Amino acid sequence: MADLTLRPAAFLDRDGILNEDIGYAHRANQITWIPGAIAAVRRLNRSGYRVFVVTNQAGIARGLYGADDVENLHRWMADRLAEHSARIDDWRYSPFHPEHQPERFAAYAHWRKPAPGMLLDLMEHWPTRRVGSFMIGDRDSDVEAAKAAGIAGHLYTGGDLDAVVAFLLEQTTVEKSGTGELG
Ligand SMILES: [Mg+2]
């Protein structure tokens, strides 16, 4: 049954935030977790946040890999996270690229960051309180997408991601009541 509780959400870019950005990673053996990434997801889970991944995957439009590769990889990542009691609540990716087969993936053009489509789609599916919600990414396009979706955007420039998230949660003024401390 769907969880209809209004909650804040953390929108995480994937490449450069959860895993090292090596360029067009699409297999499990290409994944090196960012330091503190798994703990950061678990911290967000336990702080009553929903955690979403929003990732541009133009490698699909470029013909480097398929949507099934992306979805298999996300399942693998979800399994690794689960081994550490961490959970991504939902995932979105945009296969679109303006210069590669743009007609074929036109339906996802507005999902490609810096456009906010992936974030807005998640907000439609999950009751999300914008106050307290934020996005973390490693590019300006991540921050722009957050702003366009009406939430805070934070640029990650390195370091332990769990420490970054702990700091952000401290800075974020949210009424704790009703967010459900899930520890
Ligand atoms: Mg990135």
Short mmCIF file of C-alpha atoms and ligand atoms in Angstrom, two decimals:
data_model
loop_
_atom_site.label_atom_id
_atom_site.label_comp_id
_atom_site.label_asym_id
_atom_site.label_seq_id
_atom_site.Cartn_x
_atom_site.Cartn_y
_atom_site.Cartn_z
CA MET A 1 0.00 0.00 0.00
CA ALA A 2 1.30 3.44 -0.88
CA ASP A 3 2.74 5.56 1.89
CA LEU A 4 0.78 8.80 1.67
CA THR A 5 2.47 10.52 4.60
CA LEU A 6 3.69 14.01 3.75
CA ARG A 7 7.47 13.93 4.16
CA PRO A 8 10.47 15.94 3.10
CA ALA A 9 12.68 14.30 0.50
CA ALA A 10 16.35 14.20 -0.35
CA PHE A 11 16.97 14.05 -4.08
CA LEU A 12 20.38 12.60 -4.84
CA ASP A 13 22.26 12.76 -8.08
CA ARG A 14 23.83 9.37 -8.76
CA ASP A 15 27.17 9.69 -10.56
CA GLY A 16 29.49 11.74 -8.37
CA ILE A 17 27.23 11.48 -5.31
CA LEU A 18 26.50 7.79 -4.66
CA ASN A 19 29.24 6.41 -6.91
CA GLU A 20 32.40 7.86 -8.38
CA ASP A 21 31.65 9.47 -11.74
CA ILE A 22 33.79 7.57 -14.23
CA GLY A 23 31.57 8.55 -17.17
CA TYR A 24 28.71 6.34 -18.34
CA ALA A 25 28.97 3.67 -15.65
CA HIS A 26 26.37 1.00 -16.33
CA ARG A 27 27.72 -2.19 -14.77
CA ALA A 28 28.16 -3.19 -11.14
CA ASN A 29 31.92 -3.67 -11.55
CA GLN A 30 32.19 0.02 -12.49
CA ILE A 31 30.73 1.21 -9.20
CA THR A 32 32.96 2.61 -6.50
CA TRP A 33 30.87 4.08 -3.71
CA ILE A 34 31.59 7.65 -2.66
CA PRO A 35 32.93 7.73 0.93
CA GLY A 36 30.00 7.94 3.35
CA ALA A 37 27.36 7.55 0.62
CA ILE A 38 25.68 4.47 2.04
CA ALA A 39 25.72 5.88 5.58
CA ALA A 40 24.26 9.13 4.22
CA VAL A 41 21.31 7.30 2.68
CA ARG A 42 20.73 5.41 5.92
CA ARG A 43 20.91 8.65 7.91
CA LEU A 44 18.28 10.21 5.64
CA ASN A 45 16.05 7.13 5.97
CA ARG A 46 16.26 7.35 9.75
CA SER A 47 15.61 11.10 9.76
CA GLY A 48 12.20 10.61 8.16
CA TYR A 49 13.25 11.65 4.69
CA ARG A 50 12.30 9.88 1.53
CA VAL A 51 15.39 9.36 -0.58
CA PHE A 52 15.25 9.58 -4.34
CA VAL A 53 17.88 9.23 -7.04
CA VAL A 54 17.58 11.48 -10.09
CA THR A 55 20.17 10.82 -12.76
CA ASN A 56 20.78 11.91 -16.33
CA GLN A 57 21.61 8.79 -18.35
CA ALA A 58 22.27 10.12 -21.83
CA GLY A 59 24.40 7.05 -22.42
CA ILE A 60 21.13 5.45 -23.46
CA ALA A 61 20.51 8.05 -26.18
CA ARG A 62 24.15 7.71 -27.20
CA GLY A 63 23.67 3.98 -27.64
CA LEU A 64 26.31 3.09 -25.07
CA TYR A 65 23.93 0.97 -23.00
CA GLY A 66 20.24 0.29 -22.58
CA ALA A 67 17.53 1.18 -20.11
CA ASP A 68 17.67 -2.41 -18.87
CA ASP A 69 21.34 -1.92 -17.96
CA VAL A 70 20.45 1.16 -15.92
CA GLU A 71 17.60 -0.62 -14.16
CA ASN A 72 19.69 -3.72 -13.45
CA LEU A 73 22.43 -1.53 -12.02
CA HIS A 74 19.95 0.32 -9.82
CA ARG A 75 18.62 -3.00 -8.52
CA TRP A 76 22.17 -4.06 -7.73
CA MET A 77 22.83 -0.76 -5.94
CA ALA A 78 19.58 -1.13 -3.99
CA ASP A 79 20.67 -4.61 -2.88
CA ARG A 80 24.07 -3.34 -1.70
CA LEU A 81 22.36 -0.49 0.18
CA ALA A 82 19.92 -2.94 1.77
CA GLU A 83 22.86 -4.95 3.13
CA HIS A 84 23.63 -1.82 5.17
CA SER A 85 20.00 -1.06 6.09
CA ALA A 86 19.88 1.84 3.63
CA ARG A 87 17.10 2.39 1.12
CA ILE A 88 16.40 4.48 -1.97
CA ASP A 89 12.63 4.98 -2.06
CA ASP A 90 12.45 5.61 -5.78
CA TRP A 91 14.63 6.19 -8.83
CA ARG A 92 14.30 8.30 -11.97
CA TYR A 93 16.65 8.55 -14.92
CA SER A 94 16.50 10.51 -18.13
CA PRO A 95 17.79 8.79 -21.28
CA PHE A 96 17.47 12.01 -23.28
CA HIS A 97 20.25 13.93 -24.98
CA PRO A 98 19.53 16.88 -27.31
CA GLU A 99 22.11 15.74 -29.87
CA HIS A 100 21.54 11.99 -29.92
CA GLN A 101 18.24 10.48 -31.09
CA PRO A 102 16.33 13.40 -29.57
CA GLU A 103 13.07 12.36 -31.24
CA ARG A 104 13.22 8.85 -29.84
CA PHE A 105 13.46 10.05 -26.23
CA ALA A 106 11.56 13.31 -26.61
CA ALA A 107 9.14 12.27 -23.85
CA TYR A 108 12.03 12.55 -21.38
CA ALA A 109 13.52 15.83 -22.55
CA HIS A 110 11.95 17.69 -19.64
CA TRP A 111 13.45 15.11 -17.27
CA ARG A 112 17.01 15.95 -18.26
CA LYS A 113 18.62 18.12 -15.58
CA PRO A 114 18.84 21.13 -15.34
CA ALA A 115 15.12 20.72 -16.11
CA PRO A 116 13.22 19.68 -12.97
CA GLY A 117 11.04 16.97 -14.55
CA MET A 118 12.38 14.00 -12.59
CA LEU A 119 11.99 15.82 -9.28
CA LEU A 120 8.48 17.00 -10.12
CA ASP A 121 7.45 13.52 -11.24
CA LEU A 122 8.63 12.07 -7.92
CA MET A 123 6.78 14.80 -6.04
CA GLU A 124 3.63 13.81 -7.91
CA HIS A 125 4.05 10.18 -6.92
CA TRP A 126 5.16 10.74 -3.33
CA PRO A 127 3.56 13.36 -1.07
CA THR A 128 6.56 15.62 -0.58
CA ARG A 129 6.91 18.59 1.70
CA ARG A 130 9.12 21.07 -0.09
CA VAL A 131 10.13 22.70 3.19
CA GLY A 132 13.15 20.75 4.37
CA SER A 133 13.55 18.95 1.05
CA PHE A 134 16.80 19.34 -0.83
CA MET A 135 18.89 18.04 -3.69
CA ILE A 136 22.57 17.14 -3.58
CA GLY A 137 24.53 17.03 -6.80
CA ASP A 138 28.01 17.61 -8.11
CA ARG A 139 27.09 19.85 -11.03
CA ASP A 140 25.43 23.22 -11.44
CA SER A 141 22.70 21.47 -13.44
CA ASP A 142 21.72 19.59 -10.26
CA VAL A 143 21.38 22.80 -8.29
CA GLU A 144 19.44 24.43 -11.12
CA ALA A 145 17.02 21.49 -11.26
CA ALA A 146 16.44 21.78 -7.52
CA LYS A 147 15.73 25.49 -7.74
CA ALA A 148 13.35 24.94 -10.65
CA ALA A 149 11.52 22.35 -8.54
CA GLY A 150 11.23 24.78 -5.64
CA ILE A 151 13.66 23.15 -3.22
CA ALA A 152 17.17 23.83 -1.96
CA GLY A 153 20.08 22.60 -4.05
CA HIS A 154 23.49 21.82 -2.62
CA LEU A 155 26.69 21.32 -4.54
CA TYR A 156 28.83 18.47 -3.20
CA THR A 157 32.50 19.17 -3.74
CA GLY A 158 34.02 16.16 -2.01
CA GLY A 159 34.53 14.70 1.43
CA ASP A 160 32.52 12.23 3.46
CA LEU A 161 28.96 12.36 2.15
CA ASP A 162 27.48 11.28 5.47
CA ALA A 163 29.16 14.23 7.19
CA VAL A 164 27.81 16.55 4.49
CA VAL A 165 24.29 15.19 4.95
CA ALA A 166 24.53 15.37 8.76
CA PHE A 167 25.49 19.03 8.43
CA LEU A 168 22.66 19.74 5.99
CA LEU A 169 20.12 18.09 8.26
CA GLU A 170 21.34 20.22 11.16
CA GLN A 171 20.97 23.35 9.05
CA THR A 172 17.56 22.38 7.74
CA THR A 173 14.76 23.77 9.81
CA VAL A 174 12.05 21.18 9.79
CA GLU A 175 9.34 20.47 12.28
CA LYS A 176 10.37 17.05 13.44
CA SER A 177 6.88 16.07 14.50
CA GLY A 178 5.16 14.03 11.85
CA THR A 179 8.27 13.20 9.89
CA GLY A 180 8.47 9.87 11.64
CA GLU A 181 11.74 9.15 13.31
CA LEU A 182 12.38 5.76 11.83
CA GLY A 183 15.56 4.91 13.73
MG MG B 1 26.75 13.89 -11.12
#
